[in-house]
Amino acid sequence: NAGVMQNPRHLVRRRGQEARLRCSPMKGHSHVYWYRQLPEEGLKFMVYLQKENIIDESGMPKERFSAEFPKEGPSILRIQQVVRGDSAAYFCASSTTGGSGNTIYFGEGSWLTVV
Amino acid sequence: KQEVTQIPAALSVPEGENLVLNCSFTDSAIYNLQWFRQDPGKGLTSLLLIQSSQREQTSGRLNASLDKSSGRSTLYIAASQPGDSATYLCAADSNYQLIWGAGTKLIIKP
C-alpha cells in the first residue's frame, strides 16, 4: 500500500506563473488535508477536502489559492500568479475518515520556490 | 484558539545523553497529540501519537507523555545518537486540524 504521494517534489516558478501541486492519498482514503510550512516557521493548516467537497478552507489565503479533490484523480492545490512569499513546503495528508482523532498520513511534501 | 509552543527552539547535546523536549498547548480540549521528526528538506516522519485518554506512549528509545490538565507534552529521548539530529515537531489535534509548534532543532554531537 503506497503512502501519500505528492508531486512534484520540487517546483520552481517565476513570479506571476501558476503552480499546481498534486496529492494522491493513500488507497482507501477519501479525506485530504493540505498544510504549508513557510521557511523557519511551523506548519499551518490550509484546507480539508473530501471527495468533490471542500470541508474547511479557513486556512487558505483569500486570493490566488484554490484546492480541489475530484471524484477521480489526485487532489490539486493551485496557486495562481505566484509571488516570492509563496515559496514554502506544501504538505498533503490523508485519512480514511474525517473528524478529529483519526490517524492521518503525510506525504513527503512539495517544495515551491518562486524566483 | 489553540496555540502550541515548543521549548527550547534549539538544543545541542553530546552523544549518549538523555534529553527532554517540551511542548505546551493552550486548549486542553484536544483529541490527540503527535510528535514528528523532520530532517532538513525532507518530509515528516510520525514518531508517536498519544490519544487524549492516554498518558504516554513509547517506541524504542522514545517516550512521549501527555498531561492535558497542564497543557503539556514531553518527548524523552534516551541515549541520544548523532542520527537523532533533526527538527522535532509536536502537533495538537483540535477539531481535525493539526495545530503545530515551531519545532525544536536538535543537534547530537559525536
Short mmCIF file of C-alpha atoms in Angstrom, two decimals:
data_model
loop_
_atom_site.label_atom_id
_atom_site.label_comp_id
_atom_site.label_asym_id
_atom_site.label_seq_id
_atom_site.Cartn_x
_atom_site.Cartn_y
_atom_site.Cartn_z
CA ASN A 1 0.00 0.00 0.00
CA ALA A 2 1.76 3.08 -1.24
CA GLY A 3 1.81 6.07 1.05
CA VAL A 4 0.59 9.56 0.29
CA MET A 5 2.21 10.59 -2.96
CA GLN A 6 2.98 14.20 -3.76
CA ASN A 7 4.37 15.63 -6.96
CA PRO A 8 6.33 17.42 -7.99
CA ARG A 9 8.73 17.19 -5.08
CA HIS A 10 10.42 20.40 -6.15
CA LEU A 11 8.96 23.13 -8.33
CA VAL A 12 10.47 26.42 -9.44
CA ARG A 13 8.22 29.12 -10.80
CA ARG A 14 8.79 32.72 -11.86
CA ARG A 15 6.70 35.42 -10.28
CA GLY A 16 3.30 35.62 -11.95
CA GLN A 17 3.23 31.99 -13.11
CA GLU A 18 0.90 29.30 -11.85
CA ALA A 19 1.88 26.42 -9.59
CA ARG A 20 -0.03 23.15 -9.40
CA LEU A 21 0.74 20.68 -6.68
CA ARG A 22 -0.71 17.20 -6.74
CA CYS A 23 -1.52 14.78 -3.97
CA SER A 24 -2.63 11.18 -4.31
CA PRO A 25 -3.94 9.94 -0.96
CA MET A 26 -3.33 6.50 0.39
CA LYS A 27 -5.52 3.81 -1.10
CA GLY A 28 -8.93 3.82 0.53
CA HIS A 29 -8.54 7.34 1.94
CA SER A 30 -11.18 9.85 0.95
CA HIS A 31 -10.11 12.76 3.15
CA VAL A 32 -7.25 15.06 2.22
CA TYR A 33 -5.60 17.91 4.10
CA TRP A 34 -3.09 20.49 2.89
CA TYR A 35 -0.59 22.23 5.15
CA ARG A 36 2.01 24.88 4.36
CA GLN A 37 5.38 25.33 6.01
CA LEU A 38 6.96 28.71 5.41
CA PRO A 39 10.73 29.00 5.90
CA GLU A 40 11.68 28.91 9.57
CA GLU A 41 8.03 28.64 10.61
CA GLY A 42 5.73 25.89 11.80
CA LEU A 43 3.20 24.17 9.61
CA LYS A 44 -0.15 25.85 9.12
CA PHE A 45 -3.42 24.22 8.12
CA MET A 46 -4.73 25.34 4.74
CA VAL A 47 -7.66 23.22 3.63
CA TYR A 48 -9.55 19.99 4.31
CA LEU A 49 -11.28 18.24 1.44
CA GLN A 50 -13.38 15.19 0.94
CA LYS A 51 -14.10 13.75 -2.48
CA GLU A 52 -15.70 16.55 -4.53
CA ASN A 53 -16.23 18.71 -1.44
CA ILE A 54 -14.30 21.39 0.41
CA ILE A 55 -15.00 20.83 4.10
CA ASP A 56 -12.89 23.62 5.60
CA GLU A 57 -10.78 26.16 3.76
CA SER A 58 -10.31 28.54 6.66
CA GLY A 59 -6.53 28.44 6.31
CA MET A 60 -6.40 29.26 2.61
CA PRO A 61 -5.36 32.74 1.54
CA LYS A 62 -8.40 34.51 0.14
CA GLU A 63 -6.88 35.18 -3.26
CA ARG A 64 -4.87 33.17 -5.79
CA PHE A 65 -5.15 29.86 -3.90
CA SER A 66 -7.62 27.10 -4.65
CA ALA A 67 -7.90 23.39 -3.97
CA GLU A 68 -9.92 20.54 -5.34
CA PHE A 69 -10.31 16.83 -4.82
CA PRO A 70 -12.25 15.43 -7.77
CA LYS A 71 -14.13 12.15 -7.84
CA GLU A 72 -11.32 10.68 -9.91
CA GLY A 73 -7.68 11.62 -9.69
CA PRO A 74 -5.46 13.41 -7.21
CA SER A 75 -6.15 16.43 -5.09
CA ILE A 76 -4.75 19.60 -6.63
CA LEU A 77 -3.54 22.71 -4.82
CA ARG A 78 -3.38 25.55 -7.31
CA ILE A 79 -1.59 28.84 -6.78
CA GLN A 80 -2.15 31.49 -9.42
CA GLN A 81 0.18 34.42 -10.08
CA VAL A 82 2.76 33.22 -7.59
CA VAL A 83 4.77 35.69 -5.54
CA ARG A 84 8.03 35.19 -3.63
CA GLY A 85 6.11 34.86 -0.38
CA ASP A 86 4.50 31.67 -1.69
CA SER A 87 7.87 29.91 -1.52
CA ALA A 88 7.32 27.16 1.02
CA ALA A 89 6.94 23.45 1.55
CA TYR A 90 3.42 22.21 0.95
CA PHE A 91 2.43 19.01 2.70
CA CYS A 92 -0.55 16.84 1.92
CA ALA A 93 -2.05 14.31 4.32
CA SER A 94 -4.87 11.82 4.06
CA SER A 95 -7.11 9.74 6.31
CA THR A 96 -9.78 7.09 5.92
CA THR A 97 -12.44 9.08 7.72
CA GLY A 98 -12.80 12.68 8.71
CA GLY A 99 -13.05 14.36 12.05
CA SER A 100 -10.64 14.61 14.88
CA GLY A 101 -8.69 11.77 16.39
CA ASN A 102 -8.16 9.87 13.16
CA THR A 103 -4.66 8.89 12.18
CA ILE A 104 -3.53 10.93 9.24
CA TYR A 105 -0.62 10.13 6.99
CA PHE A 106 1.64 12.73 5.43
CA GLY A 107 3.28 12.86 2.06
CA GLU A 108 6.89 13.91 1.63
CA GLY A 109 5.97 17.42 0.60
CA SER A 110 6.33 19.65 -2.41
CA TRP A 111 8.88 22.44 -2.21
CA LEU A 112 7.87 25.52 -4.19
CA THR A 113 10.48 28.14 -4.97
CA VAL A 114 9.37 31.38 -6.61
CA VAL A 115 12.15 33.31 -8.35
CA LYS B 1 -7.84 29.46 19.74
CA GLN B 2 -5.30 26.66 20.15
CA GLU B 3 -1.66 27.65 20.28
CA VAL B 4 1.25 25.24 20.51
CA THR B 5 4.68 26.24 21.79
CA GLN B 6 7.89 24.26 21.80
CA ILE B 7 10.81 24.91 24.07
CA PRO B 8 13.72 25.07 23.51
CA ALA B 9 13.87 26.23 19.88
CA ALA B 10 17.27 24.60 19.54
CA LEU B 11 19.27 22.12 21.58
CA SER B 12 22.79 20.75 21.20
CA VAL B 13 23.98 17.88 23.38
CA PRO B 14 26.79 15.32 23.33
CA GLU B 15 26.09 11.85 22.08
CA GLY B 16 24.81 9.44 24.71
CA GLU B 17 22.89 11.93 26.80
CA ASN B 18 19.25 11.59 27.66
CA LEU B 19 17.17 14.63 26.77
CA VAL B 20 13.68 16.06 27.02
CA LEU B 21 11.84 18.21 24.50
CA ASN B 22 8.86 20.22 25.66
CA CYS B 23 5.56 21.06 24.02
CA SER B 24 2.76 23.13 25.55
CA PHE B 25 -0.74 23.87 24.27
CA THR B 26 -3.30 26.40 25.41
CA ASP B 27 -6.56 24.48 24.91
CA SER B 28 -6.80 21.15 26.72
CA ALA B 29 -9.70 20.02 24.51
CA ILE B 30 -7.52 18.01 22.17
CA TYR B 31 -8.18 14.62 20.62
CA ASN B 32 -4.57 13.58 20.48
CA LEU B 33 -1.06 14.93 20.39
CA GLN B 34 1.56 13.80 17.93
CA TRP B 35 5.31 14.08 17.70
CA PHE B 36 7.04 14.19 14.33
CA ARG B 37 10.58 14.32 13.11
CA GLN B 38 11.67 16.41 10.13
CA ASP B 39 15.09 16.21 8.51
CA PRO B 40 16.30 19.24 6.50
CA GLY B 41 14.48 19.49 3.19
CA LYS B 42 12.57 16.32 3.92
CA GLY B 43 9.08 15.28 4.81
CA LEU B 44 7.51 14.46 8.16
CA THR B 45 8.08 11.20 9.99
CA SER B 46 5.48 10.36 12.59
CA LEU B 47 7.15 9.25 15.83
CA LEU B 48 4.45 8.88 18.45
CA LEU B 49 0.74 9.60 18.78
CA ILE B 50 -0.86 9.94 22.21
CA GLN B 51 -4.63 9.77 22.36
CA SER B 52 -6.31 12.18 24.77
CA SER B 53 -7.21 9.30 27.10
CA GLN B 54 -3.61 8.12 27.32
CA ARG B 55 -0.77 9.43 29.47
CA GLU B 56 2.22 8.18 27.49
CA GLN B 57 3.48 6.21 24.51
CA THR B 58 6.80 4.51 23.96
CA SER B 59 8.69 3.46 20.86
CA GLY B 60 12.25 2.23 21.24
CA ARG B 61 14.36 4.98 22.80
CA LEU B 62 11.50 7.48 22.59
CA ASN B 63 8.87 8.11 25.23
CA ALA B 64 6.19 10.77 24.96
CA SER B 65 3.95 11.88 27.78
CA LEU B 66 0.75 13.90 27.82
CA ASP B 67 -0.76 15.93 30.63
CA LYS B 68 -3.92 17.55 29.33
CA SER B 69 -4.72 19.33 32.57
CA SER B 70 -1.49 21.29 32.47
CA GLY B 71 -1.41 21.55 28.68
CA ARG B 72 1.96 19.88 28.35
CA SER B 73 3.64 17.06 26.49
CA THR B 74 7.24 15.93 26.64
CA LEU B 75 9.33 13.81 24.31
CA TYR B 76 12.09 11.92 26.08
CA ILE B 77 14.98 10.58 24.01
CA ALA B 78 17.25 8.10 25.74
CA ALA B 79 20.89 7.51 24.88
CA SER B 80 20.93 10.06 22.07
CA GLN B 81 22.79 9.30 18.83
CA PRO B 82 24.06 11.57 16.02
CA GLY B 83 21.33 10.10 13.80
CA ASP B 84 18.75 11.66 16.10
CA SER B 85 19.77 15.10 14.85
CA ALA B 86 16.68 16.65 13.25
CA THR B 87 13.86 19.06 13.98
CA TYR B 88 11.18 17.65 16.26
CA LEU B 89 7.64 18.94 15.87
CA CYS B 90 4.63 18.44 18.09
CA ALA B 91 1.08 18.90 16.84
CA ALA B 92 -2.22 19.02 18.72
CA ASP B 93 -5.29 17.57 17.03
CA SER B 94 -8.00 20.16 17.52
CA ASN B 95 -11.19 19.83 15.54
CA TYR B 96 -9.49 17.80 12.75
CA GLN B 97 -6.88 20.46 12.21
CA LEU B 98 -3.39 19.80 13.46
CA ILE B 99 -2.02 22.86 15.25
CA TRP B 100 1.77 22.79 15.12
CA GLY B 101 4.57 24.05 17.25
CA ALA B 102 7.52 25.73 15.53
CA GLY B 103 9.78 22.82 16.42
CA THR B 104 12.95 22.10 18.36
CA LYS B 105 16.09 21.77 16.28
CA LEU B 106 18.18 19.05 17.89
CA ILE B 107 21.88 18.51 17.25
CA ILE B 108 23.64 15.50 18.74
CA LYS B 109 27.40 15.98 18.76
CA PRO B 110 29.51 12.85 18.21
#
